[in-house]
């Protein structure tokens, strides 16, 4: 069979369905260098505009998955979680040690920040010495011994996704349901887990802005997971305001340690327990999700989860003294409190802009390879619907001395545009956990 990049692009441009062979040929040729970036970009735009059906989506996932190494643990207790990304989204640091303390084996291959959303790997690197680049053999060994290991994307896993993701980022083709499905699932399937817990975020701080699109993405991901023999539990959760209170790399870890110590209960701990409970359930350790949540809660309150986190830090070369001494992590020296100009109720928070403010401060990247400032960030301990009085602190910025004028501008923007204050209590806002669904492959 003979085909060409030109013919395949033309076919999708004209709204036709691609064959499995054509998709595989295109992806293999991209990785080998025969298909050029500009041809892949053209195909991405054609897919963005004309979509892919379920068979094409599965074929794309398969081709991307098999573009590199695949692991296989053959163990029903090996479960991972993936989030579509958000602002202040740091559930992994809470749910992973909780699930591991309950007997789940959690092989986390996590990502770096993307656009306005932060990345798990960037955050954990705020702990001095923590090593996220571990070879496959010690990755498996640590998973066996500890039940918990956290690494970054390796060069060998789904290399096609790395090329395609970079192109999507600069060709305005990120927000495509089949492309997101294939991107996420190719990486998750390559990890060799028996089940996946998905946290699909919807709202102003998420890639899927509406619930309708979130549901479509959930369906597409669930279908792909079961087609490849994986069980999947999906939670659609709200991302119309930051999750938790701390945003920025070191600050987010501090909030997680405080939750694991039992000092804070908030939306972040609630969602983390929901997700950890789903991992326990998918691993077959509990009979129901509700029971899984109870087990997760006990692992948290008994301190076992915190102990697991500590063991993981030690096993990956990090300084575990950080748990009792947050000063070991970089934290910006200057603080700027923004106070409310009027009394009233918080009606909205522009969550995407909050994420971009962290990037403005240097806590996220504008370009691949940018060096991060782990110490900058924000604490926002107000939520939509909260009553505030004129003069109340609505956000505290953490910044460096040379950022005075930048922070002045951000503070002004925050008080006038990012948080909106109205006179009446807003109608009941969307719940944090909007929907849950599960699909078993057998
Ligand atoms: N996360 C991914 O890994 N890929 C996407 O396309 C979106 C979120």
Coordinates of C-alpha atoms and ligand atoms in Angstrom, one line a residue:
X1 CA 0.0 0.0 0.0
X2 CA 1.4 3.4 -0.9
X3 CA 0.4 6.6 0.7
X4 CA 1.8 10.1 1.2
X5 CA 1.5 13.0 3.7
X6 CA -0.1 15.1 1.1
X7 CA -2.9 12.6 0.3
X8 CA -3.6 12.0 4.0
X9 CA -3.8 15.7 4.8
X10 CA -6.0 16.3 1.8
X11 CA -8.4 13.5 2.9
X12 CA -8.8 14.9 6.4
X13 CA -9.1 18.4 5.1
X14 CA -12.0 17.3 2.9
X15 CA -13.7 15.7 5.9
X16 CA -13.1 12.0 5.1
X17 CA -12.3 9.2 7.5
X18 CA -8.6 8.1 7.7
X19 CA -7.7 4.4 7.8
X20 CA -5.7 2.8 10.6
X21 CA -2.9 2.2 8.2
X22 CA -2.8 5.9 7.1
X23 CA -2.7 7.1 10.7
X24 CA 0.0 4.7 11.7
X25 CA 2.0 5.6 8.6
X26 CA 1.8 9.3 9.3
X27 CA 2.8 9.0 13.0
X28 CA 5.7 6.5 12.3
X29 CA 6.9 8.8 9.5
X30 CA 6.7 11.8 11.8
X31 CA 8.9 10.1 14.4
X32 CA 11.4 8.9 11.8
X33 CA 11.6 12.4 10.3
X34 CA 10.1 11.6 6.9
X35 CA 7.0 13.6 7.6
X36 CA 7.9 17.2 8.4
X37 CA 6.6 19.4 11.2
X38 CA 4.7 21.6 8.8
X39 CA 2.9 18.6 7.4
X40 CA 2.0 17.4 10.9
X41 CA 0.8 20.9 11.7
X42 CA -1.5 20.9 8.7
X43 CA -3.0 17.5 9.6
X44 CA -3.5 18.7 13.2
X45 CA -5.5 21.7 11.9
X46 CA -7.5 19.5 9.6
X47 CA -8.3 17.2 12.6
X48 CA -9.1 20.2 14.8
X49 CA -11.6 21.4 12.3
X50 CA -13.1 18.1 11.1
X51 CA -12.6 15.8 14.1
X52 CA -11.8 12.1 14.3
X53 CA -14.3 9.3 14.9
X54 CA -13.9 6.7 17.7
X55 CA -12.0 4.4 15.4
X56 CA -9.6 7.1 14.1
X57 CA -9.1 8.3 17.7
X58 CA -8.2 4.8 18.8
X59 CA -5.8 4.4 15.8
X60 CA -4.1 7.7 16.6
X61 CA -3.8 6.7 20.3
X62 CA -2.4 3.3 19.3
X63 CA 0.1 4.8 16.9
X64 CA 1.3 7.4 19.4
X65 CA 1.5 4.8 22.2
X66 CA 3.6 2.4 20.1
X67 CA 5.9 5.2 19.0
X68 CA 8.1 4.4 22.0
X69 CA 8.6 2.0 25.0
X70 CA 5.6 0.5 26.7
X71 CA 5.7 -0.9 30.3
X72 CA 3.5 -3.7 31.5
X73 CA 3.1 -4.4 35.2
X74 CA 0.4 -7.1 34.8
X75 CA -0.8 -6.2 38.3
X76 CA -4.4 -5.0 39.0
X77 CA -3.1 -2.9 41.9
X78 CA -1.1 -0.6 39.6
X79 CA -3.3 2.5 39.2
X80 CA -2.5 6.0 38.2
X81 CA -4.4 9.3 38.1
X82 CA -4.4 11.9 35.4
X83 CA -5.8 15.4 35.5
X84 CA -6.5 17.5 32.4
X85 CA -4.8 20.4 34.2
X86 CA -5.8 23.4 36.2
X87 CA -4.7 26.2 38.5
X88 CA -3.6 25.2 42.1
X89 CA -4.2 21.6 41.0
X90 CA -1.9 19.7 43.3
X91 CA -4.0 16.7 44.2
X92 CA -1.3 14.2 43.1
X93 CA 0.8 15.0 46.2
X94 CA -2.0 14.1 48.5
X95 CA -3.8 11.3 46.7
X96 CA -0.7 9.4 45.6
X97 CA 0.7 8.8 49.1
X98 CA -2.8 8.2 50.4
X99 CA -3.5 5.5 47.8
X100 CA -0.1 4.0 48.3
X101 CA -0.7 3.8 52.0
X102 CA -3.9 1.9 51.2
X103 CA -2.0 -0.7 49.1
X104 CA -2.3 0.8 45.6
X105 CA 0.8 0.8 43.5
X106 CA 1.2 4.3 42.0
X107 CA 3.6 4.8 39.1
X108 CA 3.2 8.5 38.5
X109 CA 4.7 9.7 35.2
X110 CA 3.8 13.4 35.5
X111 CA 4.1 16.5 33.3
X112 CA 5.5 19.9 33.5
X113 CA 3.5 23.1 33.4
X114 CA 1.5 23.8 30.3
X115 CA 0.2 27.3 29.4
X116 CA -1.6 28.7 32.5
X117 CA -1.7 25.3 34.2
X118 CA 1.1 24.2 36.6
X119 CA 2.9 20.8 36.4
X120 CA 3.4 18.2 39.1
X121 CA 7.1 17.6 38.1
X122 CA 7.9 21.3 38.4
X123 CA 6.3 21.5 41.8
X124 CA 8.1 18.5 43.3
X125 CA 11.4 19.9 42.1
X126 CA 11.0 22.7 44.6
X127 CA 12.2 20.1 47.2
X128 CA 16.0 20.2 47.0
X129 CA 17.6 17.0 45.6
X130 CA 14.3 15.4 44.5
X131 CA 15.2 13.4 41.3
X132 CA 12.5 12.9 38.7
X133 CA 14.8 11.3 36.1
X134 CA 15.0 7.7 37.0
X135 CA 15.7 4.8 34.6
X136 CA 13.0 2.2 33.9
X137 CA 14.6 -0.5 36.1
X138 CA 14.9 1.6 39.3
X139 CA 11.4 3.0 38.5
X140 CA 10.0 -0.5 38.7
X141 CA 12.1 -1.4 41.7
X142 CA 10.9 1.6 43.7
X143 CA 7.3 0.9 42.7
X144 CA 7.7 -2.6 44.1
X145 CA 9.4 -1.6 47.3
X146 CA 7.4 1.5 48.2
X147 CA 4.3 1.4 46.1
X148 CA 5.0 5.0 45.0
X149 CA 7.3 6.7 42.5
X150 CA 7.1 10.0 40.7
X151 CA 9.0 10.7 37.6
X152 CA 8.9 13.1 34.6
X153 CA 8.0 12.2 31.0
X154 CA 10.9 10.2 29.6
X155 CA 12.3 10.4 26.1
X156 CA 11.2 6.8 25.4
X157 CA 7.5 7.0 26.4
X158 CA 5.2 8.1 23.6
X159 CA 7.8 10.3 21.8
X160 CA 5.2 11.1 19.1
X161 CA 3.2 13.0 21.8
X162 CA 6.1 15.2 22.6
X163 CA 6.5 16.3 19.0
X164 CA 2.8 16.7 18.4
X165 CA 2.2 18.5 21.7
X166 CA 4.8 21.1 20.9
X167 CA 3.2 21.7 17.5
X168 CA -0.3 21.9 19.0
X169 CA 0.9 24.5 21.5
X170 CA 2.0 26.9 18.7
X171 CA -0.7 26.1 16.1
X172 CA -3.8 26.8 18.2
X173 CA -4.8 23.1 18.0
X174 CA -4.7 22.2 21.7
X175 CA -8.5 22.3 22.5
X176 CA -9.5 19.3 20.4
X177 CA -11.2 16.4 22.1
X178 CA -9.7 13.6 19.9
X179 CA -6.2 15.2 20.1
X180 CA -6.4 15.6 23.9
X181 CA -7.7 12.0 24.2
X182 CA -4.8 10.5 22.1
X183 CA -2.3 12.7 23.9
X184 CA -3.3 11.7 27.4
X185 CA -4.2 8.1 26.7
X186 CA -1.0 7.3 24.7
X187 CA 1.1 8.3 27.7
X188 CA -1.2 6.7 30.3
X189 CA -1.5 3.4 28.4
X190 CA 2.3 3.2 27.9
X191 CA 2.7 3.3 31.7
X192 CA 1.2 -0.2 31.9
X193 CA -1.3 0.4 34.7
X194 CA -4.4 -1.7 34.9
X195 CA -6.7 1.2 35.7
X196 CA -6.7 5.0 35.4
X197 CA -8.5 7.6 37.4
X198 CA -9.2 10.7 35.3
X199 CA -9.9 14.1 36.7
X200 CA -11.5 16.1 33.9
X201 CA -11.6 19.8 34.8
X202 CA -14.2 22.2 33.5
X203 CA -14.4 26.0 33.9
X204 CA -12.4 29.2 33.4
X205 CA -9.1 27.6 34.6
X206 CA -9.4 24.4 32.5
X207 CA -8.9 23.6 28.8
X208 CA -12.5 22.5 28.6
X209 CA -14.5 25.6 29.5
X210 CA -18.0 24.1 29.4
X211 CA -19.5 21.1 31.1
X212 CA -20.8 19.8 27.7
X213 CA -17.3 19.7 26.4
X214 CA -16.0 18.1 29.6
X215 CA -18.6 15.3 29.2
X216 CA -17.6 14.8 25.6
X217 CA -13.9 14.5 26.6
X218 CA -14.8 12.1 29.4
X219 CA -16.7 9.9 27.0
X220 CA -13.9 9.9 24.5
X221 CA -11.3 9.0 27.1
X222 CA -13.4 6.3 28.8
X223 CA -14.1 4.7 25.4
X224 CA -10.4 4.7 24.5
X225 CA -9.4 3.3 27.9
X226 CA -11.7 0.3 27.8
X227 CA -10.9 -0.3 24.1
X228 CA -7.3 -0.8 25.3
X229 CA -8.4 -3.1 28.2
X230 CA -8.1 -0.6 31.0
X231 CA -10.6 0.1 33.7
X232 CA -11.4 3.8 34.2
X233 CA -13.1 6.0 36.8
X234 CA -13.7 9.5 35.8
X235 CA -14.5 12.6 37.9
X236 CA -15.6 15.8 36.3
X237 CA -14.6 18.6 38.7
X238 CA -15.0 22.3 38.8
X239 CA -12.1 24.5 37.8
X240 CA -13.8 27.9 37.7
X241 CA -11.7 29.0 40.6
X242 CA -8.2 27.9 41.9
X243 CA -8.2 24.6 43.8
X244 CA -7.1 25.1 47.4
X245 CA -5.6 28.3 48.5
X246 CA -1.9 28.2 47.5
X247 CA -0.6 28.7 43.9
X248 CA 3.0 28.6 42.9
X249 CA 5.5 25.7 43.2
X250 CA 6.8 25.8 46.8
X251 CA 3.6 27.2 48.2
X252 CA 1.5 24.4 46.7
X253 CA 3.7 21.8 48.4
X254 CA 3.3 23.6 51.7
X255 CA -0.5 23.4 51.4
X256 CA -0.2 19.7 50.6
X257 CA 2.0 19.0 53.6
X258 CA -0.5 20.9 55.8
X259 CA -3.3 18.7 54.5
X260 CA -1.3 15.5 55.0
X261 CA -0.6 16.7 58.6
X262 CA -4.3 17.1 59.2
X263 CA -4.1 20.9 59.7
X264 CA -6.3 21.9 56.8
X265 CA -9.6 20.6 55.3
X266 CA -10.7 22.3 52.2
X267 CA -11.8 21.8 48.5
X268 CA -8.3 20.4 47.7
X269 CA -8.5 17.7 50.4
X270 CA -12.1 16.9 49.4
X271 CA -11.2 16.3 45.8
X272 CA -8.0 14.4 46.7
X273 CA -9.9 12.0 48.9
X274 CA -12.5 11.5 46.2
X275 CA -9.8 10.6 43.6
X276 CA -7.7 8.5 46.1
X277 CA -10.9 6.6 47.0
X278 CA -11.4 5.9 43.3
X279 CA -7.9 4.5 43.0
X280 CA -8.4 2.2 45.9
X281 CA -11.7 1.0 44.4
X282 CA -10.2 0.5 40.9
X283 CA -7.3 -1.5 42.4
X284 CA -9.9 -3.9 43.9
X285 CA -8.9 -3.1 47.5
X286 CA -12.4 -1.8 48.3
X287 CA -15.7 -3.1 47.0
X288 CA -17.2 0.4 46.4
X289 CA -15.9 3.9 45.8
X290 CA -17.5 5.0 49.1
X291 CA -15.5 2.4 51.0
X292 CA -12.4 3.4 49.1
X293 CA -13.0 7.0 50.3
X294 CA -13.3 5.9 53.9
X295 CA -10.0 4.0 53.6
X296 CA -8.4 7.0 52.0
X297 CA -9.6 9.2 54.9
X298 CA -8.1 6.8 57.5
X299 CA -4.8 6.8 55.7
X300 CA -4.8 10.6 55.9
X301 CA -5.9 11.0 59.5
X302 CA -3.6 8.2 60.8
X303 CA -0.5 10.0 59.3
X304 CA 0.3 7.0 57.2
X305 CA 0.0 9.0 54.0
X306 CA 2.4 11.7 55.2
X307 CA 4.9 8.9 56.2
X308 CA 4.6 7.5 52.6
X309 CA 5.3 10.9 51.1
X310 CA 8.4 11.2 53.4
X311 CA 9.6 7.7 52.2
X312 CA 9.2 8.7 48.6
X313 CA 11.2 11.9 49.1
X314 CA 14.0 9.9 50.7
X315 CA 13.9 7.2 48.0
X316 CA 14.2 9.8 45.2
X317 CA 17.1 11.7 46.8
X318 CA 15.1 14.7 48.2
X319 CA 15.6 16.4 51.6
X320 CA 12.8 15.0 53.7
X321 CA 13.5 17.6 56.5
X322 CA 11.3 19.8 54.3
X323 CA 8.2 18.3 55.9
X324 CA 9.1 20.0 59.2
X325 CA 11.0 23.0 57.8
X326 CA 9.4 24.6 54.8
X327 CA 12.3 27.1 54.7
X328 CA 14.3 24.4 53.0
X329 CA 12.3 25.2 49.8
X330 CA 12.8 28.5 47.9
X331 CA 10.2 31.0 49.0
X332 CA 10.2 34.7 47.8
X333 CA 10.9 37.1 50.6
X334 CA 8.5 40.0 49.7
X335 CA 4.7 39.9 50.4
X336 CA 2.0 42.2 49.0
X337 CA -1.6 42.0 50.4
X338 CA -4.4 43.2 48.2
X339 CA -7.4 44.3 50.1
X340 CA -11.1 44.5 49.0
X341 CA -12.2 48.0 47.9
X342 CA -15.9 47.2 48.6
X343 CA -17.9 44.9 50.8
X344 CA -20.1 42.2 49.1
X345 CA -19.9 38.7 47.8
X346 CA -17.3 37.2 45.5
X347 CA -19.1 36.4 42.3
X348 CA -16.3 35.2 40.0
X349 CA -12.5 34.6 39.9
X350 CA -10.8 34.6 36.5
X351 CA -8.9 31.4 37.1
X352 CA -7.0 31.3 33.8
X353 CA -5.6 34.8 34.5
X354 CA -4.5 33.7 38.0
X355 CA -2.6 30.9 36.4
X356 CA -1.0 33.4 33.9
X357 CA 0.0 35.7 36.8
X358 CA 2.1 32.9 38.2
X359 CA 3.8 32.7 34.8
X360 CA 4.2 36.5 34.8
X361 CA 6.0 36.2 38.2
X362 CA 8.3 33.5 36.8
X363 CA 6.7 30.5 38.5
X364 CA 5.7 29.0 35.1
X365 CA 7.3 28.9 31.6
X366 CA 6.6 31.1 28.5
X367 CA 9.1 29.1 26.5
X368 CA 10.4 25.5 26.6
X369 CA 13.5 25.5 28.7
X370 CA 12.7 28.7 30.8
X371 CA 14.1 28.4 34.3
X372 CA 11.5 28.5 37.0
X373 CA 11.3 30.6 40.2
X374 CA 9.9 28.1 42.7
X375 CA 9.4 30.7 45.4
X376 CA 6.9 33.1 43.8
X377 CA 3.2 32.6 44.1
X378 CA -0.1 33.7 45.6
X379 CA -2.3 32.7 48.5
X380 CA -6.0 33.3 47.8
X381 CA -8.1 32.0 50.7
X382 CA -11.4 33.4 49.4
X383 CA -13.8 31.4 47.3
X384 CA -16.7 32.3 45.0
X385 CA -19.8 33.0 47.2
X386 CA -17.7 34.2 50.2
X387 CA -18.8 37.4 51.9
X388 CA -16.1 39.9 52.2
X389 CA -15.7 43.3 53.9
X390 CA -14.0 46.4 52.6
X391 CA -10.4 46.1 53.7
X392 CA -10.3 42.3 53.9
X393 CA -7.2 40.7 52.3
X394 CA -8.3 38.9 49.1
X395 CA -4.9 37.8 47.9
X396 CA -1.2 37.8 49.1
X397 CA 1.5 37.9 46.4
X398 CA 4.9 36.3 47.1
X399 CA 7.5 38.1 45.0
X400 CA 11.2 39.1 44.7
X401 CA 12.5 42.6 45.5
X402 CA 13.1 43.4 41.8
X403 CA 9.5 42.7 40.9
X404 CA 7.9 45.7 42.8
X405 CA 6.4 47.4 39.8
X406 CA 5.2 44.1 38.2
X407 CA 3.5 43.1 41.5
X408 CA 1.9 46.6 41.8
X409 CA 0.3 46.1 38.3
X410 CA -0.8 42.6 39.0
X411 CA -2.3 43.6 42.4
X412 CA -4.3 46.3 40.8
X413 CA -5.5 44.0 38.1
X414 CA -6.4 41.4 40.6
X415 CA -8.5 43.8 42.7
X416 CA -10.3 45.3 39.8
X417 CA -10.6 42.6 37.1
X418 CA -9.7 39.1 38.4
X419 CA -12.0 39.0 41.4
X420 CA -15.5 40.4 40.9
X421 CA -17.5 41.5 43.9
X422 CA -21.3 41.9 43.7
X423 CA -23.9 42.9 46.2
X424 CA -26.2 39.9 46.2
X425 CA -25.0 36.4 47.2
X426 CA -24.4 34.6 43.9
X427 CA -26.8 31.7 43.0
X428 CA -25.5 28.4 44.3
X429 CA -22.3 27.9 42.4
X430 CA -21.4 24.6 40.7
X431 CA -20.3 21.8 43.1
X432 CA -16.6 20.9 43.2
X433 CA -17.3 17.3 42.2
X434 CA -19.8 17.6 39.4
X435 CA -20.1 14.0 38.1
X436 CA -18.4 10.7 38.6
X437 CA -18.6 7.7 36.2
X438 CA -16.9 4.4 35.8
X439 CA -16.3 1.9 33.0
X440 CA -14.8 -1.5 33.3
X441 CA -13.0 -3.2 30.4
X442 CA -14.1 -6.7 31.5
Ligands
LIG1 N1 -2.7 16.9 29.0 C1 -2.1 16.2 28.0 O1 -1.2 15.4 28.4 N2 -2.4 16.4 26.7 C2 -3.3 17.2 26.3 O2 -3.6 17.3 25.2 C3 -4.0 18.0 27.3 C4 -3.7 17.8 28.6

